[in-house]
PDB file of C-alpha atoms in Angstrom:
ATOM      1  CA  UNK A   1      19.812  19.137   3.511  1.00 42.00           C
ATOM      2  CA  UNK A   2      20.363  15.828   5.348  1.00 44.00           C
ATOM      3  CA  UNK A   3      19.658  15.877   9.062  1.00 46.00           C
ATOM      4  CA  UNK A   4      21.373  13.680  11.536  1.00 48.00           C
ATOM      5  CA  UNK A   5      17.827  11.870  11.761  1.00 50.00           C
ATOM      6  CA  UNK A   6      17.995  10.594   7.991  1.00 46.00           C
ATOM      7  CA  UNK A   7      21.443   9.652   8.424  1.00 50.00           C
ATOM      8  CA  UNK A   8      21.357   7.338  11.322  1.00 54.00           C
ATOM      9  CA  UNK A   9      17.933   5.840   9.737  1.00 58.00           C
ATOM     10  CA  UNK A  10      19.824   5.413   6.715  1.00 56.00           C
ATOM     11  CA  UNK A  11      22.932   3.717   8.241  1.00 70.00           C
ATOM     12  CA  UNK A  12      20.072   1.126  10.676  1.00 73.00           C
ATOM     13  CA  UNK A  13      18.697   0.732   7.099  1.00 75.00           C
ATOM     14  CA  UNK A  14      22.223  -0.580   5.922  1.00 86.00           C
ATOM     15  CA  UNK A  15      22.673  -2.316   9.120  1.00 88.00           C
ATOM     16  CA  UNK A  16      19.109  -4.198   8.833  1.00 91.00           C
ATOM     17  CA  UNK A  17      19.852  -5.283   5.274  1.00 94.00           C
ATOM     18  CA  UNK A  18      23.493  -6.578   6.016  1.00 95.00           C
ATOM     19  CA  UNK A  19      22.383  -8.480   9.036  1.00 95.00           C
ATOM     20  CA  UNK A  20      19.236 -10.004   6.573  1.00 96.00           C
ATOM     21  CA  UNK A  21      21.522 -11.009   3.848  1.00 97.00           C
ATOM     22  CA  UNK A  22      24.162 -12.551   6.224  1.00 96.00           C
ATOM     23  CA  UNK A  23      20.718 -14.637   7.930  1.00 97.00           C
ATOM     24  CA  UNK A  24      20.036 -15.661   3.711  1.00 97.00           C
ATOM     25  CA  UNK A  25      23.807 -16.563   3.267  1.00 97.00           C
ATOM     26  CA  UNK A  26      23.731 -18.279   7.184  1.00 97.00           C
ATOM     27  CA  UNK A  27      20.875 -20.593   5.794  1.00 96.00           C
ATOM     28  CA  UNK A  28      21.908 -21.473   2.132  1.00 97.00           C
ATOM     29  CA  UNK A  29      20.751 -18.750   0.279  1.00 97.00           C
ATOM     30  CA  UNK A  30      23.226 -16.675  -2.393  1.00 97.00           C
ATOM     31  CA  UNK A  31      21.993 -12.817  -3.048  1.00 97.00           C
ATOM     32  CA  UNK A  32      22.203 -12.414  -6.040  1.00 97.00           C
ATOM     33  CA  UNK A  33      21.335  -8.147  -5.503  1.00 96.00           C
ATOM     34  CA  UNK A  34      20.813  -5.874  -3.213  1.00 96.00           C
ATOM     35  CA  UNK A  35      18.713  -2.628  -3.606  1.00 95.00           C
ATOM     36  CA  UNK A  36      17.803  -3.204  -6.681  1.00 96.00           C
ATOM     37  CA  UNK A  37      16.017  -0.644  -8.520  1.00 95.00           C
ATOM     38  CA  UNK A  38      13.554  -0.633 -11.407  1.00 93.00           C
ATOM     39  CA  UNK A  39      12.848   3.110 -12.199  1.00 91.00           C
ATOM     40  CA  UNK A  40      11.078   3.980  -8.977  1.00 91.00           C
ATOM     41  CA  UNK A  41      10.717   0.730  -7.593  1.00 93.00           C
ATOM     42  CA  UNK A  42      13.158  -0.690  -5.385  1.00 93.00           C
ATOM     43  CA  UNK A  43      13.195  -3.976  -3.603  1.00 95.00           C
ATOM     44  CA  UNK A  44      16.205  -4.673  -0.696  1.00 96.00           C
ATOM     45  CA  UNK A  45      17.775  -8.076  -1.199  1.00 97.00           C
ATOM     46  CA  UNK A  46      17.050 -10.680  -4.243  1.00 98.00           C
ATOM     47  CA  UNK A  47      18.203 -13.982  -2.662  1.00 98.00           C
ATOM     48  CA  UNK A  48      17.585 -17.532  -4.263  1.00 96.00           C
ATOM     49  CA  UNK A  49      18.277 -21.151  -3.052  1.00 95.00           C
ATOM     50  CA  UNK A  50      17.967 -24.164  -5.385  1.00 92.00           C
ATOM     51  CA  UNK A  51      14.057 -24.073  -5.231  1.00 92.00           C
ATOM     52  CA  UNK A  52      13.336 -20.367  -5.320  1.00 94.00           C
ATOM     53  CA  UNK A  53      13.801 -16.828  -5.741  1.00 97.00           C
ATOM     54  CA  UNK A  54      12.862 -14.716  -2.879  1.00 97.00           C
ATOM     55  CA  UNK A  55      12.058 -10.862  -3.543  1.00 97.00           C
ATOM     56  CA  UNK A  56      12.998  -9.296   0.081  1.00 96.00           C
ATOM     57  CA  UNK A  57      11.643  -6.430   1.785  1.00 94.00           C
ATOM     58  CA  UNK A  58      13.771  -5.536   5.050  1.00 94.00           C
ATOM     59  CA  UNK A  59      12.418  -2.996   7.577  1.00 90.00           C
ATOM     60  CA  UNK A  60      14.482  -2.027  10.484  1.00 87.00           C
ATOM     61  CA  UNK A  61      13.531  -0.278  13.819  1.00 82.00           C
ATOM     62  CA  UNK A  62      15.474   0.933  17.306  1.00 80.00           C
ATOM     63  CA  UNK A  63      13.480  -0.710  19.566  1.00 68.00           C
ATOM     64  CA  UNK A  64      12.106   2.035  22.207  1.00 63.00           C
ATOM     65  CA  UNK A  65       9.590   4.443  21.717  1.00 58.00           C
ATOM     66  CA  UNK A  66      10.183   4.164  17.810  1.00 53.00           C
ATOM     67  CA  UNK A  67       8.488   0.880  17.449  1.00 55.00           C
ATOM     68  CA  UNK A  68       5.655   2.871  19.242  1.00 54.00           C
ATOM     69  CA  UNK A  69       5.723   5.937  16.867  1.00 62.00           C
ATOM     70  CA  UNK A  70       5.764   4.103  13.202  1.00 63.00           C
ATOM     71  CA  UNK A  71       4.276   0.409  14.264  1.00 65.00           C
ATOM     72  CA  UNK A  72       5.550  -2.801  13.948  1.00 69.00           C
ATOM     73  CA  UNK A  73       8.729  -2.760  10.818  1.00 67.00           C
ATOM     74  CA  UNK A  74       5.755  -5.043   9.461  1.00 71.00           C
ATOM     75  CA  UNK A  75       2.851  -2.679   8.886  1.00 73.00           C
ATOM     76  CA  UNK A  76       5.089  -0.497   6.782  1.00 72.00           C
ATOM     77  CA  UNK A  77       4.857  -2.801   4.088  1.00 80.00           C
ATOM     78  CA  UNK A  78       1.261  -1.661   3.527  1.00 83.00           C
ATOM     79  CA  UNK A  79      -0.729  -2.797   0.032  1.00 86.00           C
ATOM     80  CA  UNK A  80       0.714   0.018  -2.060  1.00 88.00           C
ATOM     81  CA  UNK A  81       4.519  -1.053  -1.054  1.00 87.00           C
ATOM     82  CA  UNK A  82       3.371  -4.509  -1.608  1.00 89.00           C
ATOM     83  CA  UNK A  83       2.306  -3.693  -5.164  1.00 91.00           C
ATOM     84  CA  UNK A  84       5.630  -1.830  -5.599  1.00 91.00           C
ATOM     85  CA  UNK A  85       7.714  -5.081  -4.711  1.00 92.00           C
ATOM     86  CA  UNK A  86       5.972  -7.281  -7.160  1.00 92.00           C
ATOM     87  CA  UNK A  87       6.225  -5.018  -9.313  1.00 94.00           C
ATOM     88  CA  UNK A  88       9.670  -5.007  -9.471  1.00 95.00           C
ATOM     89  CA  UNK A  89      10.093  -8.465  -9.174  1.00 94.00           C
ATOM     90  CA  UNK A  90       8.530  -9.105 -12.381  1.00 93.00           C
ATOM     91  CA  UNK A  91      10.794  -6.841 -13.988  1.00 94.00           C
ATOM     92  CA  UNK A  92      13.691  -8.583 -12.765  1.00 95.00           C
ATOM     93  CA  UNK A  93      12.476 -11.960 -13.487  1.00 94.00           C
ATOM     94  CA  UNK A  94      12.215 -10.932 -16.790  1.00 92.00           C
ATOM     95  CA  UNK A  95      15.433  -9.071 -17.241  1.00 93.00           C
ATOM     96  CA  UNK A  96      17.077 -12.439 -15.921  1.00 92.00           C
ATOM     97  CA  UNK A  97      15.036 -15.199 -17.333  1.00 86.00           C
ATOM     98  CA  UNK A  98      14.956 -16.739 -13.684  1.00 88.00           C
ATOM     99  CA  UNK A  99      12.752 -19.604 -13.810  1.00 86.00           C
ATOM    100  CA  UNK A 100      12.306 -20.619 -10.053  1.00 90.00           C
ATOM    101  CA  UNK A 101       9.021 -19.666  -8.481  1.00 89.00           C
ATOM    102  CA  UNK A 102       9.080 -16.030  -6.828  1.00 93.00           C
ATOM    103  CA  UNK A 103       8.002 -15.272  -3.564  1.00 94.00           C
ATOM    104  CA  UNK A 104       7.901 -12.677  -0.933  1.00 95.00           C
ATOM    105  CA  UNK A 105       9.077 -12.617   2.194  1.00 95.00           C
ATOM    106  CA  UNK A 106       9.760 -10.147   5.180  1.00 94.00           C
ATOM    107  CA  UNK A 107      12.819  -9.133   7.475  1.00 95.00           C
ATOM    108  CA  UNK A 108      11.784  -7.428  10.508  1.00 91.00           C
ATOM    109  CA  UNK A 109      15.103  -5.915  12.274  1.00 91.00           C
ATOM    110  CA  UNK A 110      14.916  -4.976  15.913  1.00 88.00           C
ATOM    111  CA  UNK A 111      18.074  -3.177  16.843  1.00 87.00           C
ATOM    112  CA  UNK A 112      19.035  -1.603  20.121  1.00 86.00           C
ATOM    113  CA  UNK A 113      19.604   2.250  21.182  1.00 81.00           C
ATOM    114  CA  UNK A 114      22.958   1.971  20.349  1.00 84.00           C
ATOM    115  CA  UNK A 115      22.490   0.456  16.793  1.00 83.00           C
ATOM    116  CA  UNK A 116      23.262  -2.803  17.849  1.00 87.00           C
ATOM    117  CA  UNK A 117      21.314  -5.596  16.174  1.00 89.00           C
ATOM    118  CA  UNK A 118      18.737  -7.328  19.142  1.00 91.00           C
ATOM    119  CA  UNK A 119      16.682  -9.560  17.302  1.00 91.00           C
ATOM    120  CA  UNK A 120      14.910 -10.620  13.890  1.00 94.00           C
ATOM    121  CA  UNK A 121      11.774 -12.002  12.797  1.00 92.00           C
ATOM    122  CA  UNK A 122      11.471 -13.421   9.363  1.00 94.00           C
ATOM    123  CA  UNK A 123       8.093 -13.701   7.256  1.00 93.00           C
ATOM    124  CA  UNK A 124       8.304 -16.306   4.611  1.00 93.00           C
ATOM    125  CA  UNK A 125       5.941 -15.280   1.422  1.00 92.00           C
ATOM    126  CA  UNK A 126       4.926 -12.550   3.150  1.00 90.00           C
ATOM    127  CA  UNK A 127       2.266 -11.713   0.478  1.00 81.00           C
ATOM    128  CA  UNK A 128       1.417 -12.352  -3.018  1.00 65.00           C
ATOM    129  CA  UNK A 129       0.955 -15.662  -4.464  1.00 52.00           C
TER     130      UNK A 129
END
């Protein structure tokens, strides 16, 4: 069963991560994979530029009362998803022998009531080293 609640947060989902990975492209970045998945461990975009490799999470919210119920897209990225994420990075670093240095980083989406994208805050190395 699939309610119409898990649908539309899937499709803002989609909508947050297209909107991130057209802000990497925007800004000279090249994703080289999106939701990519490691057994159970799943990060949203892999983007790199000529200095690194950038492991991103992207967490998307319709602003109203929302924000309010689950917190800031932010706090959902709590230690244990954090440990997830690098977790899978290091798997696919070494699956693809990718030598730049790994970081981190953080794409908050904000969009309207109507699913229409509002505004963005990016977190460069978020966490981890």
């Amino acid at each position: 069963f699939v309610s119409s609640t898990m649908m539309i947060n899937h499709k803002n989902g989609k909508t947050g991560e297209d909107i991130a990975a057209e802000f990497f492209e925007a800004n000279g970045y090249t994703v080289l994979c999106r939701n990519y998945r490691a057994g159970h461990l799943e990060t949203d975009l892999i983007v790199e530029n000529f200095e690194s490799v950038a492991f991103v999470e992207v967490k998307t919210r319709t602003d109203g009362k929302n924000v309010l119920k689950y917190g800031s897209p932010r706090s959902a990225v709590n230690q244990a998803k954090q440990e997830r994420l690098v977790q899978a990075a290091k798997i696919f670093l070494s699956e693809h022998n990718i030598k730049k240095k790994p970081r981190m980083d953080v794409v908050e989406i904000y969009l309207d009531a109507d699913g229409d994208f509002k505004k963005m805050t990016y977190i460069r190395n978020a966490f981890g080293g």
